[in-house]
N, CA, C and O atoms as a DFTB+ gen file, in Angstrom:
476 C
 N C O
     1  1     -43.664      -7.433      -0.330
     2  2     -42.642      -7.189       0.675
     3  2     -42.247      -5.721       0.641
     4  3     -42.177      -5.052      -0.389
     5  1     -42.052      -5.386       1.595
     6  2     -41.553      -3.834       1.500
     7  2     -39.871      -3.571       1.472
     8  3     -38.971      -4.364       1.750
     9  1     -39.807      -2.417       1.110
    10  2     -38.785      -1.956       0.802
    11  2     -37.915      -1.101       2.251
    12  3     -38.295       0.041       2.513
    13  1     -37.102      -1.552       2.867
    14  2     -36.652      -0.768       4.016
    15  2     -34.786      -1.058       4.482
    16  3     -34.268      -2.149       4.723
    17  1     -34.073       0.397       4.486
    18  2     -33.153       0.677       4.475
    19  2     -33.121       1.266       5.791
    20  3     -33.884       2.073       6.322
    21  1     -32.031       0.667       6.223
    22  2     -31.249       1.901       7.969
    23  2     -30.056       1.589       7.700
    24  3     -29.320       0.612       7.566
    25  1     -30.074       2.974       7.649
    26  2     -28.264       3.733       7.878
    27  2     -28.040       3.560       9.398
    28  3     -29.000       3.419      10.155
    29  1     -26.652       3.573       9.876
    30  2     -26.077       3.414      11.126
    31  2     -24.732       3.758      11.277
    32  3     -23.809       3.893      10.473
    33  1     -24.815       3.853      12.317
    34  2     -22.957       4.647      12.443
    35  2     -22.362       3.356      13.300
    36  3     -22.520       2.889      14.428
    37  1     -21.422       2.982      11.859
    38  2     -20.649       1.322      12.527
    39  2     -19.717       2.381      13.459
    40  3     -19.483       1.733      14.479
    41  1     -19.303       3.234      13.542
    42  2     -18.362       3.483      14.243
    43  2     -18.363       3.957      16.067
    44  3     -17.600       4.486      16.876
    45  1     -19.466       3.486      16.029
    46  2     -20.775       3.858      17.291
    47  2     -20.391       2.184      18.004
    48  3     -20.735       1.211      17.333
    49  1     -19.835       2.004      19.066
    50  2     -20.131       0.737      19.744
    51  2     -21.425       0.347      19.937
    52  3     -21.895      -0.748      19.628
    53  1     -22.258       1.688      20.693
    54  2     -23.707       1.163      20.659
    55  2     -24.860       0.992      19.846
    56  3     -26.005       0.588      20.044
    57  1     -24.037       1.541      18.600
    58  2     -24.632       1.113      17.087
    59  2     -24.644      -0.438      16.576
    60  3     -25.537      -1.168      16.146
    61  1     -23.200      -0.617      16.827
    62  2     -23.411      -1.594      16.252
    63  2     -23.757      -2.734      17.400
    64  3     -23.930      -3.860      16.935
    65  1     -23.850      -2.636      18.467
    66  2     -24.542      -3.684      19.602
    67  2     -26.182      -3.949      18.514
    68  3     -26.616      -4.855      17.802
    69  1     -26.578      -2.780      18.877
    70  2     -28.136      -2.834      18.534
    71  2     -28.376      -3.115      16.781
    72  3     -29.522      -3.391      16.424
    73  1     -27.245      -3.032      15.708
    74  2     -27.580      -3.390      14.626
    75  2     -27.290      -4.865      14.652
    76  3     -28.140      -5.534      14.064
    77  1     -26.173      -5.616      15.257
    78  2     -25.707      -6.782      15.217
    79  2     -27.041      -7.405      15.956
    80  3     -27.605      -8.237      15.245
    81  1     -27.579      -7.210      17.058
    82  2     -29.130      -7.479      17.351
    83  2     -30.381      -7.688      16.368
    84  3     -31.011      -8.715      16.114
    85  1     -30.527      -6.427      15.919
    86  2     -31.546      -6.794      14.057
    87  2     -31.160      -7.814      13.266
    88  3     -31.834      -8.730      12.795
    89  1     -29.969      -7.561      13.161
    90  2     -29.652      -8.566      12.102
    91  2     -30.039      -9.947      12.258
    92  3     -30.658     -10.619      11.433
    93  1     -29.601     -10.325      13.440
    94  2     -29.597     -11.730      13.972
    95  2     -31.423     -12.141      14.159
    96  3     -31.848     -13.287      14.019
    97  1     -32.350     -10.869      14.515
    98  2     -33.979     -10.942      14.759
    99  2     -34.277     -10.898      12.904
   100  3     -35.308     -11.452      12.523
   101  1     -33.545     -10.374      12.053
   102  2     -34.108     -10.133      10.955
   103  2     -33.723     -11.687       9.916
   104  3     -32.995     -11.616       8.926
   105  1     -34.205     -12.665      10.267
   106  2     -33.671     -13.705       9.663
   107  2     -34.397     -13.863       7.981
   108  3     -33.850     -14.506       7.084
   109  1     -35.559     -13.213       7.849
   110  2     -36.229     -12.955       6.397
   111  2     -34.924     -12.667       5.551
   112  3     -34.481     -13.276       4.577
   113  1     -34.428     -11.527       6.234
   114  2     -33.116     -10.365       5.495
   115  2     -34.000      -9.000       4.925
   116  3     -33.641      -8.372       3.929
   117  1     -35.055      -8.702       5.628
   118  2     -36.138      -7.909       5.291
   119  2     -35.727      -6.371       5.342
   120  3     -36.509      -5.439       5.154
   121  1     -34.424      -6.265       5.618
   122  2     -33.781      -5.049       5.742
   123  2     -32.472      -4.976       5.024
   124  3     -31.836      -5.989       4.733
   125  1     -32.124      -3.898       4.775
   126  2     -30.756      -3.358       3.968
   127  2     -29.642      -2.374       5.104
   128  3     -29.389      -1.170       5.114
   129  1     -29.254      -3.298       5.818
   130  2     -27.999      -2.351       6.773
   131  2     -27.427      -1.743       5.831
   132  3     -27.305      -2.173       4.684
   133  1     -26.852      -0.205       6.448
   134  2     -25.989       0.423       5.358
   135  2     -25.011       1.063       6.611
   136  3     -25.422       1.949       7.360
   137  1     -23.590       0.435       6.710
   138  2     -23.006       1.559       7.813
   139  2     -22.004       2.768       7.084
   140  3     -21.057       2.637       6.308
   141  1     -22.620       3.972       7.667
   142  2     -22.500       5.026       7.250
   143  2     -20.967       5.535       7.991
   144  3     -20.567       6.687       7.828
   145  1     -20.270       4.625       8.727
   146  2     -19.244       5.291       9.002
   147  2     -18.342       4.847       7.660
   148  3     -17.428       5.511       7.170
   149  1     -18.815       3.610       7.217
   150  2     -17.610       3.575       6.158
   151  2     -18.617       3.779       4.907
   152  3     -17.944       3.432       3.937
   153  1     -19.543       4.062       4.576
   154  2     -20.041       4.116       3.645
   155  2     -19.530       5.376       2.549
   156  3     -18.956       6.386       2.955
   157  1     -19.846       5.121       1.109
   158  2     -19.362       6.029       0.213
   159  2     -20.552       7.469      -0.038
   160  3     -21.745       7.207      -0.193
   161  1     -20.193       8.552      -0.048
   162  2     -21.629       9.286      -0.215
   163  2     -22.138       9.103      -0.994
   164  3     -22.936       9.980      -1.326
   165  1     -22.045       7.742      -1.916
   166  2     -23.637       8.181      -3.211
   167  2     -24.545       6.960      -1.864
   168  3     -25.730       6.804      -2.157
   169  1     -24.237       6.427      -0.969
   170  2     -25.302       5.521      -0.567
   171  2     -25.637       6.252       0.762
   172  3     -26.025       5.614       1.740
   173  1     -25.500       7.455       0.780
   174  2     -25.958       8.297       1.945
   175  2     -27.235       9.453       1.337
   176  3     -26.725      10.445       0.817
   177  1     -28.803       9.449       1.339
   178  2     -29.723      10.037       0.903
   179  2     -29.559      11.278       1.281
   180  3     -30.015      12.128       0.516
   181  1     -28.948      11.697       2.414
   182  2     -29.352      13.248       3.245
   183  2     -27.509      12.997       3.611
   184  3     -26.551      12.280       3.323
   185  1     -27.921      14.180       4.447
   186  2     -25.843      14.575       4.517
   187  2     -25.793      13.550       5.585
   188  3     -26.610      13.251       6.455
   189  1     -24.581      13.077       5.282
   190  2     -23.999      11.986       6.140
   191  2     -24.023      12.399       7.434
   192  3     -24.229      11.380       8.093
   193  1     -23.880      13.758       8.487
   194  2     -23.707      13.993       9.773
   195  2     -25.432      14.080      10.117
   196  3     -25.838      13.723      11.222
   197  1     -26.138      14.460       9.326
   198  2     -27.485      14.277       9.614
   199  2     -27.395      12.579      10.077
   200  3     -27.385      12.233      11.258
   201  1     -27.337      11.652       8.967
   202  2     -27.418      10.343       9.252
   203  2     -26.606      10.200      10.613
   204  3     -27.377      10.027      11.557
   205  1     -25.452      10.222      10.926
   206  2     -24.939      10.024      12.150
   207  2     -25.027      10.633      13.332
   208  3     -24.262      10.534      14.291
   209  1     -26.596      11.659      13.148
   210  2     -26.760      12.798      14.461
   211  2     -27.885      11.683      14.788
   212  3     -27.675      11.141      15.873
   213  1     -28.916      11.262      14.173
   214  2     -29.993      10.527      14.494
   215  2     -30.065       9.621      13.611
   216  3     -29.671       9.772      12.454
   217  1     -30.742       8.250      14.215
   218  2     -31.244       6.955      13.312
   219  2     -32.492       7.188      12.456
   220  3     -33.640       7.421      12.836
   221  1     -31.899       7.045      10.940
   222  2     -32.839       6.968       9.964
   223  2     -32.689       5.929       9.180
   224  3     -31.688       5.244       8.971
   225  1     -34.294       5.823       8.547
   226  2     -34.250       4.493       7.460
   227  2     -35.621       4.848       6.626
   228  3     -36.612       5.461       7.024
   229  1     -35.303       4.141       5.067
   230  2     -36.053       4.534       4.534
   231  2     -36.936       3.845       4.074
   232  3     -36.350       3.142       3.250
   233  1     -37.954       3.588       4.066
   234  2     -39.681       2.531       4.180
   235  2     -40.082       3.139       3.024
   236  3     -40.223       4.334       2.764
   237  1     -40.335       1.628       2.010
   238  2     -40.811       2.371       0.577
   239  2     -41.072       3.306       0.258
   240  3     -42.225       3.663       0.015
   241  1     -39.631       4.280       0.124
   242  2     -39.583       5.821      -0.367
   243  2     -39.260       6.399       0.520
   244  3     -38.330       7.157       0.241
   245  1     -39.622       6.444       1.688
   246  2     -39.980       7.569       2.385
   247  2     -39.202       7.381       3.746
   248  3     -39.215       6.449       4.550
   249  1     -38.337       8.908       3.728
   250  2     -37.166       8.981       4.818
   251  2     -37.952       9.058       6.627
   252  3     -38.886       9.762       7.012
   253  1     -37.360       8.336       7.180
   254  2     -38.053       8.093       8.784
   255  2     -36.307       8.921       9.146
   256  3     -35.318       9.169       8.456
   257  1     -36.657       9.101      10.475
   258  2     -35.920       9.498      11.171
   259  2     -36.655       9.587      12.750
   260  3     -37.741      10.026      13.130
   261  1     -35.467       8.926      13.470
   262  2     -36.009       9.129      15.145
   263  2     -36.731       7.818      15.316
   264  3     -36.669       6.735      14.733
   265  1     -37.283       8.191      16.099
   266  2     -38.571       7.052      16.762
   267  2     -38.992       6.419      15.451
   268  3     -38.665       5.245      15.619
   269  1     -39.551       6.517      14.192
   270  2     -40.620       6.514      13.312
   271  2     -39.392       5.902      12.365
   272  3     -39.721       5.325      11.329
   273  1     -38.094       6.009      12.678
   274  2     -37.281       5.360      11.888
   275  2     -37.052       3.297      12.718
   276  3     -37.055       2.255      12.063
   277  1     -36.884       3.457      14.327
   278  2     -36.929       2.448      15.070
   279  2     -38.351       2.035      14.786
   280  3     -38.070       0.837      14.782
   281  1     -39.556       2.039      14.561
   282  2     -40.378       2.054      14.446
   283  2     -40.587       0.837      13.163
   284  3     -40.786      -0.373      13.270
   285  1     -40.463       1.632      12.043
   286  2     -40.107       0.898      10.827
   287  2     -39.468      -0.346      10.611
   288  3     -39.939      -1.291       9.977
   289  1     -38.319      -0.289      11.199
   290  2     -37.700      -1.601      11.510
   291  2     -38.013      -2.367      12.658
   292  3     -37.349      -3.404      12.680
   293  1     -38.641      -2.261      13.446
   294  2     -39.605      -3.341      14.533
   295  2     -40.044      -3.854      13.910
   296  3     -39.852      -5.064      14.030
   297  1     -41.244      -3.261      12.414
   298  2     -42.015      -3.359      12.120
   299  2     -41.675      -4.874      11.137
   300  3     -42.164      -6.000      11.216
   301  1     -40.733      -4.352      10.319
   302  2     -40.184      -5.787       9.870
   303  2     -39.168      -6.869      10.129
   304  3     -38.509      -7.414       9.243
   305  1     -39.104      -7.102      11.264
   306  2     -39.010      -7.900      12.492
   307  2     -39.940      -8.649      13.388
   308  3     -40.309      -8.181      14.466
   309  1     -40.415     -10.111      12.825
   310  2     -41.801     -10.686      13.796
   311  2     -41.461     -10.280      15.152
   312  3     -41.411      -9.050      15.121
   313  1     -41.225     -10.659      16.229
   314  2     -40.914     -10.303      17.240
   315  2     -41.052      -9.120      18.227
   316  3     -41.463      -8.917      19.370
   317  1     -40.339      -8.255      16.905
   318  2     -40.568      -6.410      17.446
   319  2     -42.007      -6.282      16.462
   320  3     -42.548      -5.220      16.769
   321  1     -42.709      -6.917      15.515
   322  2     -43.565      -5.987      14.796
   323  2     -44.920      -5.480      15.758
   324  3     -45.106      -4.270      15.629
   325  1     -45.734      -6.039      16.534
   326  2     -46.330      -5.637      17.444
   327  2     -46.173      -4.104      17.944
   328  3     -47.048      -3.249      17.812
   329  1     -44.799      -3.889      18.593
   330  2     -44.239      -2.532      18.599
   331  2     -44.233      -1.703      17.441
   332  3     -44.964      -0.716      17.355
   333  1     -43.706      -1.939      16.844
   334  2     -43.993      -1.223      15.332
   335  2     -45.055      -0.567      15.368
   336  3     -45.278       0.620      15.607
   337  1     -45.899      -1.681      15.036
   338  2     -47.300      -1.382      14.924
   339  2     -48.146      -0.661      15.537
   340  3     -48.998       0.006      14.951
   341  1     -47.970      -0.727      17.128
   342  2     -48.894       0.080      17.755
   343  2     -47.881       1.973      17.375
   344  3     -48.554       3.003      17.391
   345  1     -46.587       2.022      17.134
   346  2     -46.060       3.229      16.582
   347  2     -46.529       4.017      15.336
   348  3     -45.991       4.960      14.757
   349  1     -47.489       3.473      15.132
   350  2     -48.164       3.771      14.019
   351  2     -49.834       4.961      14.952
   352  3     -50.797       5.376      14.307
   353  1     -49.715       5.086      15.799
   354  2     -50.241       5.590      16.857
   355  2     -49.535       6.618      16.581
   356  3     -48.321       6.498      16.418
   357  1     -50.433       8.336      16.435
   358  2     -49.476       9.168      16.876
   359  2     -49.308       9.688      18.187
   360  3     -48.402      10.451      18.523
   361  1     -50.547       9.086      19.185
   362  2     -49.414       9.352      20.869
   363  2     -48.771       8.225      20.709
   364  3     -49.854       8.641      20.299
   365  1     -47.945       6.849      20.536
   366  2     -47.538       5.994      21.230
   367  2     -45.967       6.720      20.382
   368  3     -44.884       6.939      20.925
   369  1     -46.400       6.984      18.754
   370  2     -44.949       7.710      18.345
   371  2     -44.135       8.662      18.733
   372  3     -42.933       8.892      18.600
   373  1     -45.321       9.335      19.403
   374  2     -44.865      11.273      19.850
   375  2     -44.030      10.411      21.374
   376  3     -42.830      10.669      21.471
   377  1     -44.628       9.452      22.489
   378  2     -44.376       9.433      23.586
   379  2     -42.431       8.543      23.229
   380  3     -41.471       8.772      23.965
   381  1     -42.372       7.703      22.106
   382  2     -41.391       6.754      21.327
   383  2     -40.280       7.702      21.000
   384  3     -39.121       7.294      20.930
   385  1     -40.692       9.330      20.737
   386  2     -39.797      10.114      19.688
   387  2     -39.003      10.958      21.355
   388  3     -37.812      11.090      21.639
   389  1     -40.686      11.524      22.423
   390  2     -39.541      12.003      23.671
   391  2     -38.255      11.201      23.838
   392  3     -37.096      11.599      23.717
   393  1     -38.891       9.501      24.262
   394  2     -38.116       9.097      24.580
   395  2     -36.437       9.021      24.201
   396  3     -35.533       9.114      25.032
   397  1     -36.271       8.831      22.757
   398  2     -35.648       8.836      21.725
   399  2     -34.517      10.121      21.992
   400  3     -33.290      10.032      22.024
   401  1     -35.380      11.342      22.169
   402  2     -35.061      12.424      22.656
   403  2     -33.620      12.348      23.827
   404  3     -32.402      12.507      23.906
   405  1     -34.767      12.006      24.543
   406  2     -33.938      11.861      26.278
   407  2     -32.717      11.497      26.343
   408  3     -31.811      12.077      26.941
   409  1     -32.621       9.888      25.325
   410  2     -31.352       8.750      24.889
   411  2     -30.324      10.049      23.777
   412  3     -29.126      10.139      24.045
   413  1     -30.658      10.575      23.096
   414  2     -29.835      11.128      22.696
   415  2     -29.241      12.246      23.507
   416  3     -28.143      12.682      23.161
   417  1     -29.822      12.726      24.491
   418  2     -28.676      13.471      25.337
   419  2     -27.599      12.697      25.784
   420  3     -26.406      12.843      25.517
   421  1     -28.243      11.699      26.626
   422  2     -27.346      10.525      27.397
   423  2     -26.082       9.671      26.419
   424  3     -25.095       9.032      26.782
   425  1     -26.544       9.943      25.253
   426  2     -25.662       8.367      24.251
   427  2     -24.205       9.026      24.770
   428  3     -23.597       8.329      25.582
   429  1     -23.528      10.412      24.347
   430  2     -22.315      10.283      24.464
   431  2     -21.686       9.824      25.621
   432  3     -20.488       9.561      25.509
   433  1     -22.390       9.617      27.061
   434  2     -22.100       8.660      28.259
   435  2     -21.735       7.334      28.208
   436  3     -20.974       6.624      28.865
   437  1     -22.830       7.096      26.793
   438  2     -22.815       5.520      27.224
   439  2     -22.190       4.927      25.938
   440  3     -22.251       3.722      25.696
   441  1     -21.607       5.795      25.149
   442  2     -20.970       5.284      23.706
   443  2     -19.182       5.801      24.649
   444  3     -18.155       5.401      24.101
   445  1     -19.103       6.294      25.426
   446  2     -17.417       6.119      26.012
   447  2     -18.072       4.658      27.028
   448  3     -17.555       3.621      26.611
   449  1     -18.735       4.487      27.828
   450  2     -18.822       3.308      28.301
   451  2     -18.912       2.322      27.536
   452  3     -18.187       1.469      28.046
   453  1     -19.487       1.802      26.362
   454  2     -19.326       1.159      25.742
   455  2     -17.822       1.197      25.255
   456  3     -17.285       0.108      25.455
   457  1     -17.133       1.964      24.777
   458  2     -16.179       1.881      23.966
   459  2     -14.861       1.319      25.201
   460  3     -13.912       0.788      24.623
   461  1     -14.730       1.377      26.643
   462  2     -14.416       1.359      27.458
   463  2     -14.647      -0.414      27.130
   464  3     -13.690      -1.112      26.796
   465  1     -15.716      -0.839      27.250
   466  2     -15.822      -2.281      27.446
   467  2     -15.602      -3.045      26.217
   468  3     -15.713      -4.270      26.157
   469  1     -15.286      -2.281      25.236
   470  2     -14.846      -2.790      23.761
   471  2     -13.234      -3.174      23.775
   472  3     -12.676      -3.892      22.946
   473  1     -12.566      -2.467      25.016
   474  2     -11.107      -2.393      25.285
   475  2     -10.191      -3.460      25.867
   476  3      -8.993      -3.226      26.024
């Protein structure tokens, strides 16, 4: 079984939409949620605003970030692993990481809309 950790910013409405989602697809328990808004810094690997600028997780050893971090966790998820998998592609990752890109301009739009419908 592998070893895989994602940090997340509980303090993110649209964080935790999409972690409360894994969780519920991750019925093994094949993952280690860690939310980094309340978390203590010894369980934060890299500086905590790094963790809360982009989604990272760490796959036996080794720090993902971005696409290649969503990636990882598809991966151990039946459902999403297919996706995963073909991310293991470096065009399907590079085209996974633009995308990734794009959403992070847009999130602060849609994290006040979210937080709006949290109200």
């Amino acid at each position: 079984m592998q070893d895989l950790t994602i940090w997340f910013d509980g303090g993110c409405p649209l964080c935790r939409r999409e972690i409360a989602l894994m969780q519920r697809l991750d019925r093994a328990g094949a993952i280690h949620f860690v939310d980094v808004a309340g978390a203590e810094p010894a369980s934060c690997p890299i500086d905590r605003d790094a963790l809360l600028a982009r989604f990272h997780a760490r796959e036996n050893g080794v720090m993902l970030s971005g696409a290649a971090a969503f990636a990882a966790m598809w991966r151990a998820i039946p459902v999403l692993r297919p996706i995963g998998l073909a991310a293991r592609s470096p065009l399907v990752l590079a085209l996974l990481e633009r995308t990734y890109r794009v959403f992070l301009r847009i999130r602060p739009r849609l994290q006040r809309a979210a937080r709006r419908l949290d109200r």
